[in-house]
Each structure stands twice: as structure tokens, then as C-alpha cells.
XYZ file of C-alpha atoms in Angstrom:
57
model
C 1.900 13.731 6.714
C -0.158 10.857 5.516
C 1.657 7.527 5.612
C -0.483 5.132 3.257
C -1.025 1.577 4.154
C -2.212 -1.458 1.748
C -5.671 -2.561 0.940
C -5.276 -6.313 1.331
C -9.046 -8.045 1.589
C -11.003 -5.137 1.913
C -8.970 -3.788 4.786
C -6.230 -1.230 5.710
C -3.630 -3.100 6.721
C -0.160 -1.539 8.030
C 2.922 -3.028 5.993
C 5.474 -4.997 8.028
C 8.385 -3.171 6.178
C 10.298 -0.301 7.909
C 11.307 0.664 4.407
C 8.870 3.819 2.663
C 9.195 6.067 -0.154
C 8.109 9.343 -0.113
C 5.439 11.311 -2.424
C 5.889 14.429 -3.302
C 3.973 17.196 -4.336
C 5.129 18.366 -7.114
C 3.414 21.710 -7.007
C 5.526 22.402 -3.092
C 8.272 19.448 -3.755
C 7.084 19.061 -0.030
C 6.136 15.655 0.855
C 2.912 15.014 1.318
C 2.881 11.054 2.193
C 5.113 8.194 2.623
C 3.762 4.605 0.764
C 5.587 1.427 1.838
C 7.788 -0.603 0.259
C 5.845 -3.934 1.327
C 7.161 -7.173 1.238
C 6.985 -10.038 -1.195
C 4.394 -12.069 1.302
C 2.259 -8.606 1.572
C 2.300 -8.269 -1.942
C 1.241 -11.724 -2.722
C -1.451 -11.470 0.242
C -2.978 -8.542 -1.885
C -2.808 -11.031 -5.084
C -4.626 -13.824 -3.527
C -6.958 -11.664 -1.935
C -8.013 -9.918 -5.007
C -8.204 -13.487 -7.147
C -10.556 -14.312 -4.871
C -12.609 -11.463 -5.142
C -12.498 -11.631 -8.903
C -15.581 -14.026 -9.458
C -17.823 -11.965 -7.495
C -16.963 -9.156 -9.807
């Protein structure tokens, strides 16, 4: 099973949070990968990162 982790900066980075939701398949209802449920500091981590990105866009 795949077990997703965030893109933060250009890089996979593992979340800090034990807590992960599943995804289904909904053609098996097996499940086929587990995403995290990443904290407020990851989540603003992936903000910043991608505000400072932005210009060069």
C-alpha cells in the first residue's frame, strides 16, 4: 500500500502526524493508500513554500 507524503519545497517530505486517512478504490473498496492528516505547521510550511515559488512562476 502506498502511504503518500507532502510536497513541501520541491521535496517529499514525511508528515509528523501519526494520524492518516485512507483512499479507497472505489472500483475494489480495497485501500489502495493512506494520505496524512498533517499538521497546522506542515500545512503552513507547504503555504510559505509555494508563495515563494509563486514569482518565479
Amino acid at each position: 500500500m502506498d502511504v503518500i507524503q507532502n510536497g513541501i519545497n520541491g521535496e517529499l517530505v514525511t508528515s509528523k502526524s501519526d494520524k492518516k486517512v485512507s483512499v479507497f478504490n472505489p472500483a475494489t473498496g480495497e485501500v489502495s493508500a493512506e494520505l496524512p492528516l498533517s499538521s497546522v505547521e506542515e500545512v503552513n510550511d507547504a503555504v510559505a513554500a509555494a508563495k515563494d515559488a509563486l514569482p518565479a512562476w
